[in-house]
């Protein structure tokens, strides 16, 4: 994939993540505050102050996810973003992490 293609896909991913959390906030499912600066999206859980950080790494052509449970790297397989270690899907993992971290 070209750098331009990656940047477009990474931006779409960040937008989608931000929309998911804003929708959860609007529906009173999660009390979160989202802040985006360029290729970095910071999601803060208001109830406990913990954060999830999602950012793109153009040089590696990866999406990175950092949370209490650890750091994860994802490459696009042509369909979805897959964890480079266990092949798990990005949005599925993000959902699990958000539920765990938001409840804590």
Coordinates of C-alpha atoms in Angstrom, one line a residue:
X1 CA 0.0 0.0 0.0
X2 CA 1.2 3.5 -0.8
X3 CA 1.8 6.1 1.9
X4 CA -1.2 8.1 0.6
X5 CA -3.4 5.0 0.8
X6 CA -2.3 4.3 4.3
X7 CA -2.8 7.8 5.5
X8 CA -6.4 7.8 4.1
X9 CA -7.2 4.5 5.7
X10 CA -5.6 5.5 9.0
X11 CA -7.6 8.8 9.1
X12 CA -10.8 6.9 8.3
X13 CA -10.0 4.5 11.2
X14 CA -9.4 7.4 13.6
X15 CA -12.6 9.1 12.5
X16 CA -14.5 5.9 13.0
X17 CA -13.1 5.4 16.5
X18 CA -13.9 9.0 17.5
X19 CA -17.5 8.6 16.2
X20 CA -18.0 5.3 18.1
X21 CA -17.0 6.9 21.4
X22 CA -18.9 10.2 20.7
X23 CA -22.0 8.1 20.0
X24 CA -21.5 6.1 23.2
X25 CA -21.2 9.4 25.1
X26 CA -24.3 10.8 23.5
X27 CA -26.3 7.6 24.3
X28 CA -25.1 7.8 28.0
X29 CA -23.2 4.5 27.6
X30 CA -19.8 5.8 28.4
X31 CA -18.6 9.0 30.0
X32 CA -15.7 9.8 27.8
X33 CA -13.9 12.8 26.5
X34 CA -12.2 12.5 23.0
X35 CA -9.4 14.8 21.9
X36 CA -7.8 14.5 18.5
X37 CA -4.5 16.1 17.5
X38 CA -3.4 15.1 14.0
X39 CA -2.9 11.4 13.9
X40 CA -3.4 10.9 17.7
X41 CA -6.8 10.3 19.3
X42 CA -7.0 10.4 23.1
X43 CA -10.0 8.9 24.8
X44 CA -10.3 9.7 28.5
X45 CA -12.7 7.9 30.8
X46 CA -14.1 10.6 33.0
X47 CA -15.1 8.3 35.9
X48 CA -11.6 7.0 36.5
X49 CA -9.2 9.3 34.5
X50 CA -7.8 6.4 32.5
X51 CA -7.0 6.8 28.8
X52 CA -6.9 4.9 25.5
X53 CA -4.7 6.3 22.9
X54 CA -5.1 5.4 19.2
X55 CA -2.6 6.7 16.7
X56 CA -1.2 6.0 13.2
X57 CA 2.4 5.2 12.5
X58 CA 3.0 6.0 8.8
X59 CA 6.5 4.7 8.7
X60 CA 5.4 1.3 9.9
X61 CA 1.9 1.5 8.2
X62 CA 0.3 0.5 11.5
X63 CA -2.4 1.7 13.8
X64 CA -1.3 1.6 17.4
X65 CA -3.5 1.2 20.4
X66 CA -2.4 1.9 24.0
X67 CA -4.5 1.2 27.0
X68 CA -4.1 0.0 30.6
X69 CA -3.9 -3.6 29.4
X70 CA -1.0 -2.8 27.1
X71 CA 0.1 -1.6 23.7
X72 CA -1.0 -3.2 20.4
X73 CA 0.0 -2.8 16.8
X74 CA -2.3 -3.4 13.8
X75 CA -1.6 -3.8 10.1
X76 CA -4.3 -3.6 7.5
X77 CA -4.8 -7.0 5.8
X78 CA -6.9 -5.6 2.9
X79 CA -10.1 -6.0 4.8
X80 CA -9.6 -5.0 8.5
X81 CA -6.8 -3.9 10.9
X82 CA -5.2 -7.0 12.4
X83 CA -3.0 -7.3 15.5
X84 CA 0.5 -8.1 14.4
X85 CA 0.9 -10.6 17.3
X86 CA -2.3 -12.5 17.7
X87 CA -4.2 -11.6 14.5
X88 CA -7.2 -10.2 16.5
X89 CA -9.3 -7.5 14.8
X90 CA -8.8 -3.8 15.9
X91 CA -12.4 -2.8 16.6
X92 CA -13.2 -6.0 18.5
X93 CA -10.2 -5.5 20.8
X94 CA -11.0 -1.8 21.2
X95 CA -14.5 -2.6 22.3
X96 CA -13.3 -5.2 24.9
X97 CA -10.7 -2.8 26.2
X98 CA -13.2 0.1 26.4
X99 CA -15.7 -2.0 28.3
X100 CA -13.1 -3.2 30.7
X101 CA -11.4 0.1 31.2
X102 CA -14.6 2.2 31.4
X103 CA -16.0 -0.1 34.1
X104 CA -12.9 0.1 36.3

